[in-house]
XYZ file of C-alpha atoms in Angstrom:
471
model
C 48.309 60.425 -99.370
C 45.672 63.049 -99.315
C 46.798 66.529 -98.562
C 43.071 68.021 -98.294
C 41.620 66.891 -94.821
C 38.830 64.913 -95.422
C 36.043 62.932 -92.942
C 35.025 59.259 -93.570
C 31.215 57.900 -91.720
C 31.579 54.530 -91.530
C 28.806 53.891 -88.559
C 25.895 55.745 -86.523
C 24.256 57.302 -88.963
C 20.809 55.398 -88.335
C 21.330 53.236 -84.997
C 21.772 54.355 -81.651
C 25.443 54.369 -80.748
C 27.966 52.090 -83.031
C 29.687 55.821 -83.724
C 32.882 55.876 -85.690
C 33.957 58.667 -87.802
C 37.586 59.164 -89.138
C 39.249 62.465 -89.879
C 42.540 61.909 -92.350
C 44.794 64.468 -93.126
C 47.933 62.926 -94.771
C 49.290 60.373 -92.572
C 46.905 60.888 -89.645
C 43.323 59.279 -89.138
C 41.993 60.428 -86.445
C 39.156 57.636 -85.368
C 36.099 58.401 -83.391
C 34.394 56.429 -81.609
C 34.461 53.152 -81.600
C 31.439 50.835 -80.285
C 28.919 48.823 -81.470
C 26.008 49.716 -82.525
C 22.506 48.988 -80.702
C 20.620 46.365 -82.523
C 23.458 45.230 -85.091
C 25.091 42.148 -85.980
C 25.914 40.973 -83.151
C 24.904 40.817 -79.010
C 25.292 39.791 -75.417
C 24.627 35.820 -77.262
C 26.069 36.404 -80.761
C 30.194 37.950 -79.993
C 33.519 36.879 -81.617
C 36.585 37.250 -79.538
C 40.109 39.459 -79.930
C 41.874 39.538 -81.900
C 41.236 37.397 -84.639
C 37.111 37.872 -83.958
C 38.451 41.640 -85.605
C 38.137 39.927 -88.773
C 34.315 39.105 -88.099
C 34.113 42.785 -87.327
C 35.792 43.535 -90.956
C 33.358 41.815 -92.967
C 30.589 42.601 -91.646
C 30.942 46.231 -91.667
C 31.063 46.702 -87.778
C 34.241 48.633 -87.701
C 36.085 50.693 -89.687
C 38.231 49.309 -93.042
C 41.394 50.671 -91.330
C 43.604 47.363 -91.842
C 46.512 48.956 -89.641
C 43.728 49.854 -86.409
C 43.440 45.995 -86.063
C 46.117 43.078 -84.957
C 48.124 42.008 -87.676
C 47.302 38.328 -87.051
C 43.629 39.361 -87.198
C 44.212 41.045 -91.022
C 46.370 37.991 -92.579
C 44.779 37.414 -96.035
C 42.275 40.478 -95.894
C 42.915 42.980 -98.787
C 41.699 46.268 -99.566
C 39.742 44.587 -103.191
C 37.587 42.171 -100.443
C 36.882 45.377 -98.555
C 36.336 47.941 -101.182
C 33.987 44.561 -102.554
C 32.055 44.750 -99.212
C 31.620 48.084 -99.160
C 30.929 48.880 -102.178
C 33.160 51.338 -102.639
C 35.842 52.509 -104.601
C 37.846 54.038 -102.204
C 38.488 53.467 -98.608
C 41.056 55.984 -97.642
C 43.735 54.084 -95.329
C 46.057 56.100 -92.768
C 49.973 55.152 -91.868
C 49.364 56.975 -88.315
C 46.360 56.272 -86.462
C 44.901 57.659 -83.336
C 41.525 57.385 -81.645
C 39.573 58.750 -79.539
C 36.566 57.164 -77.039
C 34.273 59.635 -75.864
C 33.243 57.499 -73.146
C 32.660 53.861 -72.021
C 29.380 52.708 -73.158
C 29.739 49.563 -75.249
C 28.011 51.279 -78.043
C 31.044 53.968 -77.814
C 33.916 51.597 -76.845
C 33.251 47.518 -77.638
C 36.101 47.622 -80.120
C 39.109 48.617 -77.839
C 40.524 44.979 -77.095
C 40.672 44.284 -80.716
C 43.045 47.802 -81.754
C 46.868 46.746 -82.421
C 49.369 46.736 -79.839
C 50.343 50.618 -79.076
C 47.643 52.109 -80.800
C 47.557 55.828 -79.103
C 43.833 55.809 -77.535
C 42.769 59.269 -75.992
C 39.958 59.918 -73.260
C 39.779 61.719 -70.644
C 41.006 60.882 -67.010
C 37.409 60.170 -65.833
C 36.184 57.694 -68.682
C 39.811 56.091 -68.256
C 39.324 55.194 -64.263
C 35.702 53.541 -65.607
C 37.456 51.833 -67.993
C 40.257 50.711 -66.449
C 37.162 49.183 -63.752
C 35.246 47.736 -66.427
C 38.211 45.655 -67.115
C 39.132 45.195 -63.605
C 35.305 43.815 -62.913
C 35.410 41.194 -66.267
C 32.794 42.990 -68.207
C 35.261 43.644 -70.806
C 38.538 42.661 -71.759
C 41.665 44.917 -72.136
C 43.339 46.826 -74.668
C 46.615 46.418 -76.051
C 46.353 49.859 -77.301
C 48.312 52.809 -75.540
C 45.649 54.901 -73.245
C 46.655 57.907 -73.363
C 44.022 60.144 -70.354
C 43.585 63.827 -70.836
C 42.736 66.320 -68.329
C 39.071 68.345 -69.001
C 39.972 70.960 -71.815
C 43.377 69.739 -72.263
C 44.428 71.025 -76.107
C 46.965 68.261 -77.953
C 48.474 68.214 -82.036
C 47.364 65.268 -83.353
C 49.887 65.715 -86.725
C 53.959 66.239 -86.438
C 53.117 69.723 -87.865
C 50.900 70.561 -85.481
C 48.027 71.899 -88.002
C 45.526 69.315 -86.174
C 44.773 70.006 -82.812
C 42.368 68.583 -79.996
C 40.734 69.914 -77.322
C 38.884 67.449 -75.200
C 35.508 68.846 -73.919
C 33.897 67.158 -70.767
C 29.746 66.924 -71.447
C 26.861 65.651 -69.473
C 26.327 62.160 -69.726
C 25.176 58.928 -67.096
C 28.557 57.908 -66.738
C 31.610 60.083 -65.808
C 34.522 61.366 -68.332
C 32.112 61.358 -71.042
C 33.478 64.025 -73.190
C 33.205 65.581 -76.773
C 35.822 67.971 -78.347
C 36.876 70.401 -80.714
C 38.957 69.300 -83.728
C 41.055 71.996 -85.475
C 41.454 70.668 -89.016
C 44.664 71.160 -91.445
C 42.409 73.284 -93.210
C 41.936 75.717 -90.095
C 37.870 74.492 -90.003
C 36.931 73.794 -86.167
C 34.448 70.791 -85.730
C 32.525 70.340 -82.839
C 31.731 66.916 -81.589
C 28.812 66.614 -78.604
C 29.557 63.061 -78.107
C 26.644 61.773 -75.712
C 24.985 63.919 -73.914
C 21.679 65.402 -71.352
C 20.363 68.643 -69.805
C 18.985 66.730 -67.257
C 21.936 65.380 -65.123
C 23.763 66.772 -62.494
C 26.558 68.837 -64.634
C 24.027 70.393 -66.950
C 26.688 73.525 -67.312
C 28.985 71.767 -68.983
C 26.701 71.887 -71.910
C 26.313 75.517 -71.689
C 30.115 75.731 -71.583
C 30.588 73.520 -74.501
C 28.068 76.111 -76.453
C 30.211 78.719 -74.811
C 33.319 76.899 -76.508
C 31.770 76.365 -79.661
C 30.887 80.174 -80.390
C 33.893 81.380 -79.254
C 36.296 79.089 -81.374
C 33.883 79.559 -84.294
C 32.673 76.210 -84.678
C 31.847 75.163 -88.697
C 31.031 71.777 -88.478
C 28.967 69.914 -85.830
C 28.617 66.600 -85.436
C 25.458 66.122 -82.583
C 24.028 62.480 -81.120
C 20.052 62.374 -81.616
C 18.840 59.217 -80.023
C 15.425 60.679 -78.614
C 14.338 62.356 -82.262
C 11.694 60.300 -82.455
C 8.123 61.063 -83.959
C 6.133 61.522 -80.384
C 8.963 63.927 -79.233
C 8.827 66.310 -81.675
C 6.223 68.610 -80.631
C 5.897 67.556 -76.997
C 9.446 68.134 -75.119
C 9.298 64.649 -72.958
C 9.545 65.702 -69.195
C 12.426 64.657 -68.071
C 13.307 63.243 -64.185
C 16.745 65.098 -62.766
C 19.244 63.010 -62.036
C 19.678 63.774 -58.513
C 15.875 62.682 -57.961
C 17.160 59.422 -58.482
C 18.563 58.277 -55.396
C 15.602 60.121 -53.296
C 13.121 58.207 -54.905
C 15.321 55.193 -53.854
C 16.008 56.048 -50.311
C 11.924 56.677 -50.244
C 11.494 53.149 -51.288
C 13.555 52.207 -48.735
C 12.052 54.137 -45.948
C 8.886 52.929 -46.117
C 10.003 49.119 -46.984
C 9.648 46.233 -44.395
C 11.342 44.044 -46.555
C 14.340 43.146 -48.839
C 15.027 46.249 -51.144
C 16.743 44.731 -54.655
C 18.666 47.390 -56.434
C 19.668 47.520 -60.202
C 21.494 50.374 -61.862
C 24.709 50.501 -63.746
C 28.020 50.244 -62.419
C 29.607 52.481 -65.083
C 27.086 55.397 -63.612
C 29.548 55.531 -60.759
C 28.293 58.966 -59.317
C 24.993 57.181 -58.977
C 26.275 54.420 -57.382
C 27.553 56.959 -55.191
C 24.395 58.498 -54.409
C 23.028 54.949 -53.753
C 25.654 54.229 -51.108
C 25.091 57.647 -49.112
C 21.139 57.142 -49.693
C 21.604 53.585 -48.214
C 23.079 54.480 -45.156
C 20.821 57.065 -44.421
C 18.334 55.012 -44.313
C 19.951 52.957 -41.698
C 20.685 49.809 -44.586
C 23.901 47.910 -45.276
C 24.119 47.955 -49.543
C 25.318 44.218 -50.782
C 27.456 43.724 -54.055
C 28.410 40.845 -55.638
C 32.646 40.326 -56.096
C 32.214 42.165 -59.940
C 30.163 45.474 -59.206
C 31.978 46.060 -56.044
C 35.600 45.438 -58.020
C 33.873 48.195 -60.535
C 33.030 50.854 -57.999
C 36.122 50.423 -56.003
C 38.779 50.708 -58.842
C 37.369 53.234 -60.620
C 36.615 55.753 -56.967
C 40.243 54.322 -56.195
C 42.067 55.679 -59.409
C 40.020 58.369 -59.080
C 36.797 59.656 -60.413
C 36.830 64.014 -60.444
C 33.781 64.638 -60.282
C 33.483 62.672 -56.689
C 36.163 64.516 -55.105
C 35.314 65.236 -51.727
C 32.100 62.587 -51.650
C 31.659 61.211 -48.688
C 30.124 57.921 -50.299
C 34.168 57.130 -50.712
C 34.664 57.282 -46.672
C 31.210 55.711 -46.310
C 31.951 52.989 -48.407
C 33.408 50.245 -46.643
C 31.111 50.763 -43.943
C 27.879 50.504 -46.354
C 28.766 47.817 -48.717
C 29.328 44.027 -47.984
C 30.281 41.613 -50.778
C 28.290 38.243 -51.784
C 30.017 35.556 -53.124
C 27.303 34.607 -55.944
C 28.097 31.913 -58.717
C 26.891 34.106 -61.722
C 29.804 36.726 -60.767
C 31.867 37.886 -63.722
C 35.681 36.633 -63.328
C 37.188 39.946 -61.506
C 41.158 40.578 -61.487
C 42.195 38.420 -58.478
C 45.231 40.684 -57.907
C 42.294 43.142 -56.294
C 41.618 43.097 -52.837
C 38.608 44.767 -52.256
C 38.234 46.469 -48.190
C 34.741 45.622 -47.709
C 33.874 42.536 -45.681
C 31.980 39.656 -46.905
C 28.560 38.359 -45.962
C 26.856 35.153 -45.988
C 23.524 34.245 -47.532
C 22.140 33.546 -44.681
C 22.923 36.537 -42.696
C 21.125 38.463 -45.315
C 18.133 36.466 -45.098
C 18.062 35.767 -41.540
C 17.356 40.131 -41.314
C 16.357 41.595 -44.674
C 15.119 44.593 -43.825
C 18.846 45.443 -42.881
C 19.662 44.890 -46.644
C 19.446 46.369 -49.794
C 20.879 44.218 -52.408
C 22.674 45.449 -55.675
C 21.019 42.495 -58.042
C 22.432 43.338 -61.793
C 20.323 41.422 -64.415
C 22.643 38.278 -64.811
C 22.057 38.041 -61.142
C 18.631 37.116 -61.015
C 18.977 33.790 -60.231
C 19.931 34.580 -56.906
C 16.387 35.834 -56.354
C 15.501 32.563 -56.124
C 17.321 31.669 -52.642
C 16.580 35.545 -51.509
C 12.779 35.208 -51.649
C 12.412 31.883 -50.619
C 14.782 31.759 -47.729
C 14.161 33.425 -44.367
C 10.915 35.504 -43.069
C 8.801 35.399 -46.286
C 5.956 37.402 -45.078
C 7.446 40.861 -45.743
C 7.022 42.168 -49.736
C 10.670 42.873 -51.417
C 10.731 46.104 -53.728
C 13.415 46.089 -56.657
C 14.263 49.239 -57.588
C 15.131 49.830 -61.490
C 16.720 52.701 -62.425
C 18.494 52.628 -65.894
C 20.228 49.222 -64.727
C 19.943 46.356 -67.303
C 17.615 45.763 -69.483
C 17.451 49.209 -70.324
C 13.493 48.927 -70.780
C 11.094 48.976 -67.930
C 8.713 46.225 -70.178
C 11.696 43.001 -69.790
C 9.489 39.788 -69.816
C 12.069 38.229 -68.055
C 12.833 40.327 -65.550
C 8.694 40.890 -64.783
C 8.302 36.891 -64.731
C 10.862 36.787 -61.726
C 9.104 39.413 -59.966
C 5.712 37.827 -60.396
C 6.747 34.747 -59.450
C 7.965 35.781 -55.888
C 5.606 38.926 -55.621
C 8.558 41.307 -55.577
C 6.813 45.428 -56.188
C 8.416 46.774 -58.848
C 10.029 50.681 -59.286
C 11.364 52.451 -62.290
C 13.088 55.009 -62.003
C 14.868 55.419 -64.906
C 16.323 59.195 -66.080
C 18.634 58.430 -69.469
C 21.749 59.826 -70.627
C 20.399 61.516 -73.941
C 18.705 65.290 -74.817
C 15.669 66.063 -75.930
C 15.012 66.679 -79.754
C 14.010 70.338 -78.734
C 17.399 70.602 -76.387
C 19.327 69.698 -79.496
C 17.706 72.248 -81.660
C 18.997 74.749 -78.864
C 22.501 73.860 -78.767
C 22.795 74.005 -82.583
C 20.751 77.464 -82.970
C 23.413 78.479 -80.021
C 26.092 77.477 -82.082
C 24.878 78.497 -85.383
C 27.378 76.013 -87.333
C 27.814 76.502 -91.004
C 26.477 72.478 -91.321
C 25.266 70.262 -88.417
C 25.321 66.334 -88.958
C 22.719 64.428 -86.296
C 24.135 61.064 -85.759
C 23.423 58.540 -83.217
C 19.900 58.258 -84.201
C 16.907 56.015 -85.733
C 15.359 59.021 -86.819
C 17.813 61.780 -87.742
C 16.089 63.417 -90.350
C 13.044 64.434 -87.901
C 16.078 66.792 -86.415
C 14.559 70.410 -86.635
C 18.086 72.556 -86.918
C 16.584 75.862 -86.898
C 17.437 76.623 -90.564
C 21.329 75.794 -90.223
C 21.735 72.905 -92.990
C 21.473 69.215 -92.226
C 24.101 67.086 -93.771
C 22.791 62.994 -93.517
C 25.986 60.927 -94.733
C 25.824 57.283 -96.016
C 27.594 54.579 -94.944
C 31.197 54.539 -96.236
C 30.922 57.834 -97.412
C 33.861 60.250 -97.912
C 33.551 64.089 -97.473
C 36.649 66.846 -98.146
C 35.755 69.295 -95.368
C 35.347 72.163 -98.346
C 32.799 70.371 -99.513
C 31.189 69.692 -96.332
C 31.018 73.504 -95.487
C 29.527 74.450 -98.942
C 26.838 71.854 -98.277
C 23.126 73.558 -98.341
């Protein structure tokens, strides 16, 4: 048992997203985040299963050594000599009482949930916890069997029996709501500050200012910042970014001056968007159609209850805009759901589709197929893109179904990630004793303004005293 808190980077420290850090003090480790990273080991084709697939996740590196974070089933005949052996280290500190924390649901923040032991305390906030709880709901991801334990926005906790570790969950800017970083009062007394994912360019961009705000006042020593858009032809041009409320105008222009179908792909998660979407849809005079799994998705997580959407009218409007479509490449949605919108036919959307916009989510493109060549066929269709998946605008897939049926194509796209100048700001703001970019391909092209950069390796182990002395 180690009585100096320490911190432990097991992931993120050259991918995008795939985050997880542990803070140990004693007994506690203190786990954060918890996803996959983009571009690793495995994808959407290559996946393992919970909770023995946790062992695939153990040697392989994907997750944290933390044999007690993980089913016991899933650990039989793993020992700490294999994963020292894999690592290639000598030490891999292990923790009697774990917690952990998911800054939001991404899958690159949050993948690893259903494979965490039975009772596991989880913490997020009340936002991220409704989106999860609908992710689930909607089959894009199985369950925990880990003990979710939502916080209110700025909500402090102790972490330790003594109470020397505290929490106080910070809610950022992000493209999907509840997204939220925190400050973590060490053992030691040190105060880290952790951005989780963030933007300047959404709708909430004062939250950031307020989490600068928080920072300075609580004396922050240590901060831990994502950096996904350092990249070599940001650094001396800030990339112009599109606000996130010019989103759903550019959509409802589309759809104004459309004769035809109007295909519509964002993600569910952003659920404020989707919100926008719905409201921007019926002023245009449209009906907005879902398949059974992004309709679950919007309506448990509004239903729970999403904050930041308090008062919207998109959640009146709703069952008035939105009609379901019973497609075959739905995901398997909890049947105990009944959803309150009615259902339509295929052929009462093609029989009329300028009265339609329809909510077409990548692994529903098949369904293009009867869309385009059913009904009137003399009126172009417009698909509207906007940070929906494939996160790219250059998908040879996706362009070779819009060739094929001469659908126009829109991007819209506004991400969920700063600028490499907007991250300089926050930490010159700050003015940390030590900032750590994470969450990056590129995270030693971070400029901190002359506060030093610490870059850990994989596996690495850190006592915060000698993190703070680091130059």
């Amino acid at each position: 048992m180690n009585d100096q808190d320490q911190i432990t980077f097991y992931s993120g420290m050259n991918t995008i997203g795939g985050v997880q850090i542990v803070y140990g003090y004693k007994e506690l480790g203190f786990v954060f985040d918890l996803g996959l990273p983009m571009g690793g080991l495995f994808n959407e084709y290559v996946k393992t299963k919970p909770p023995l697939g946790a062992r695939h996740y153990m040697l392989t590196r994907s997750t944290p050594p933390l044999l007690n974070l993980y089913s016991p089933e899933a650990m039989e005949g793993l020992t700490m000599e294999q994963l020292q052996e894999i690592w290639k280290r000598q030490e891999l500190p292990q923790y009697p009482n774990l917690k952990v924390f998911i800054s939001h649901i991404h899958q690159d923040h949050m993948a690893l949930l259903p494979y965490i032991a039975e009772d596991t305390p989880i913490y997020m906030s009340k936002d991220a916890y409704a989106v999860y709880r609908a992710v689930v709901a909607s089959g894009e991801y199985g369950d925990t069997k880990g003990r979710i334990i939502p916080l209110e926005d700025l909500q402090e906790i102790a972490l330790d029996e003594e109470g020397k570790v505290r929490l106080t969950i910070i809610e950022v800017d992000h493209d999907t709501p509840g997204c939220s970083g925190f400050i973590l009062k060490t053992a030691s007394g040190t105060k880290i500050g952790f951005t989780a994912d963030w933007r300047r360019h959404g709708r909430h961009s004062h939250r950031m200012d307020r989490f600068i705000e928080l920072c300075r006042n609580e004396g922050v020593e240590v901060l831990i910042t994502e950096g996904t858009r350092l990249r070599p032809n940001t650094l001396f041009r800030q990339p112009e970014d599109r606000l996130e409320t010019d989103v759903a105008v550019r959509y409802r222009d589309v759809i104004e001056q459309a004769a035809g179908l109007v295909y519509v792909n964002i993600l569910g998660r952003n659920v404020e968007r989707v919100a926008d979407f719905i409201l921007a849809t019926k002023e245009a005079g449209r009906t907005l159609v879902m398949d059974a799994s992004t309709a679950v998705l919007w309506y448990e997580a509004t239903r729970i209850g999403i904050a930041a959407l308090a008062g919207n009218a998109a959640l009146t409007l709703a069952e008035e805009v939105i009609r379901v479509l019973p497609t075959l490449n739905s995901l398997s949605v909890d049947s105990s759901i009944v959803l309150p919108y009615k259902t339509i036919s295929l052929s009462e959307v093609t029989a009329n589709k300028a009265q339609y916009c329809v909510y077409l989510p990548y692994n529903q493109l098949p369904l293009m197929a009867e869309l385009e060549c059913l009904g009137d066929r003399s009126q172009i269709s417009h698909y509207v893109h906007a940070d929906g998946n494939p996160l790219t605008a250059n998908d040879e897939t996706l362009h070779r179904w819009l060739t094929e049926f001469g659908v126009q194509y829109h991007y819209f796209a506004t991400g969920g990630h700063a600028a490499p100048q907007e991250i300089s700001d926050l930490t010159a703001r700050i003015q940390p004793k030590v900032v750590i970019p994470l969450h990056s391909v590129h995270p030693t092209l971070f400029d901190s303004r002359s506060i030093p950069r610490f870059y850990p390796v994989y596996g690495e182990t850190v006592q915060i005293d000698k993190l703070l002395a680091h130059k």
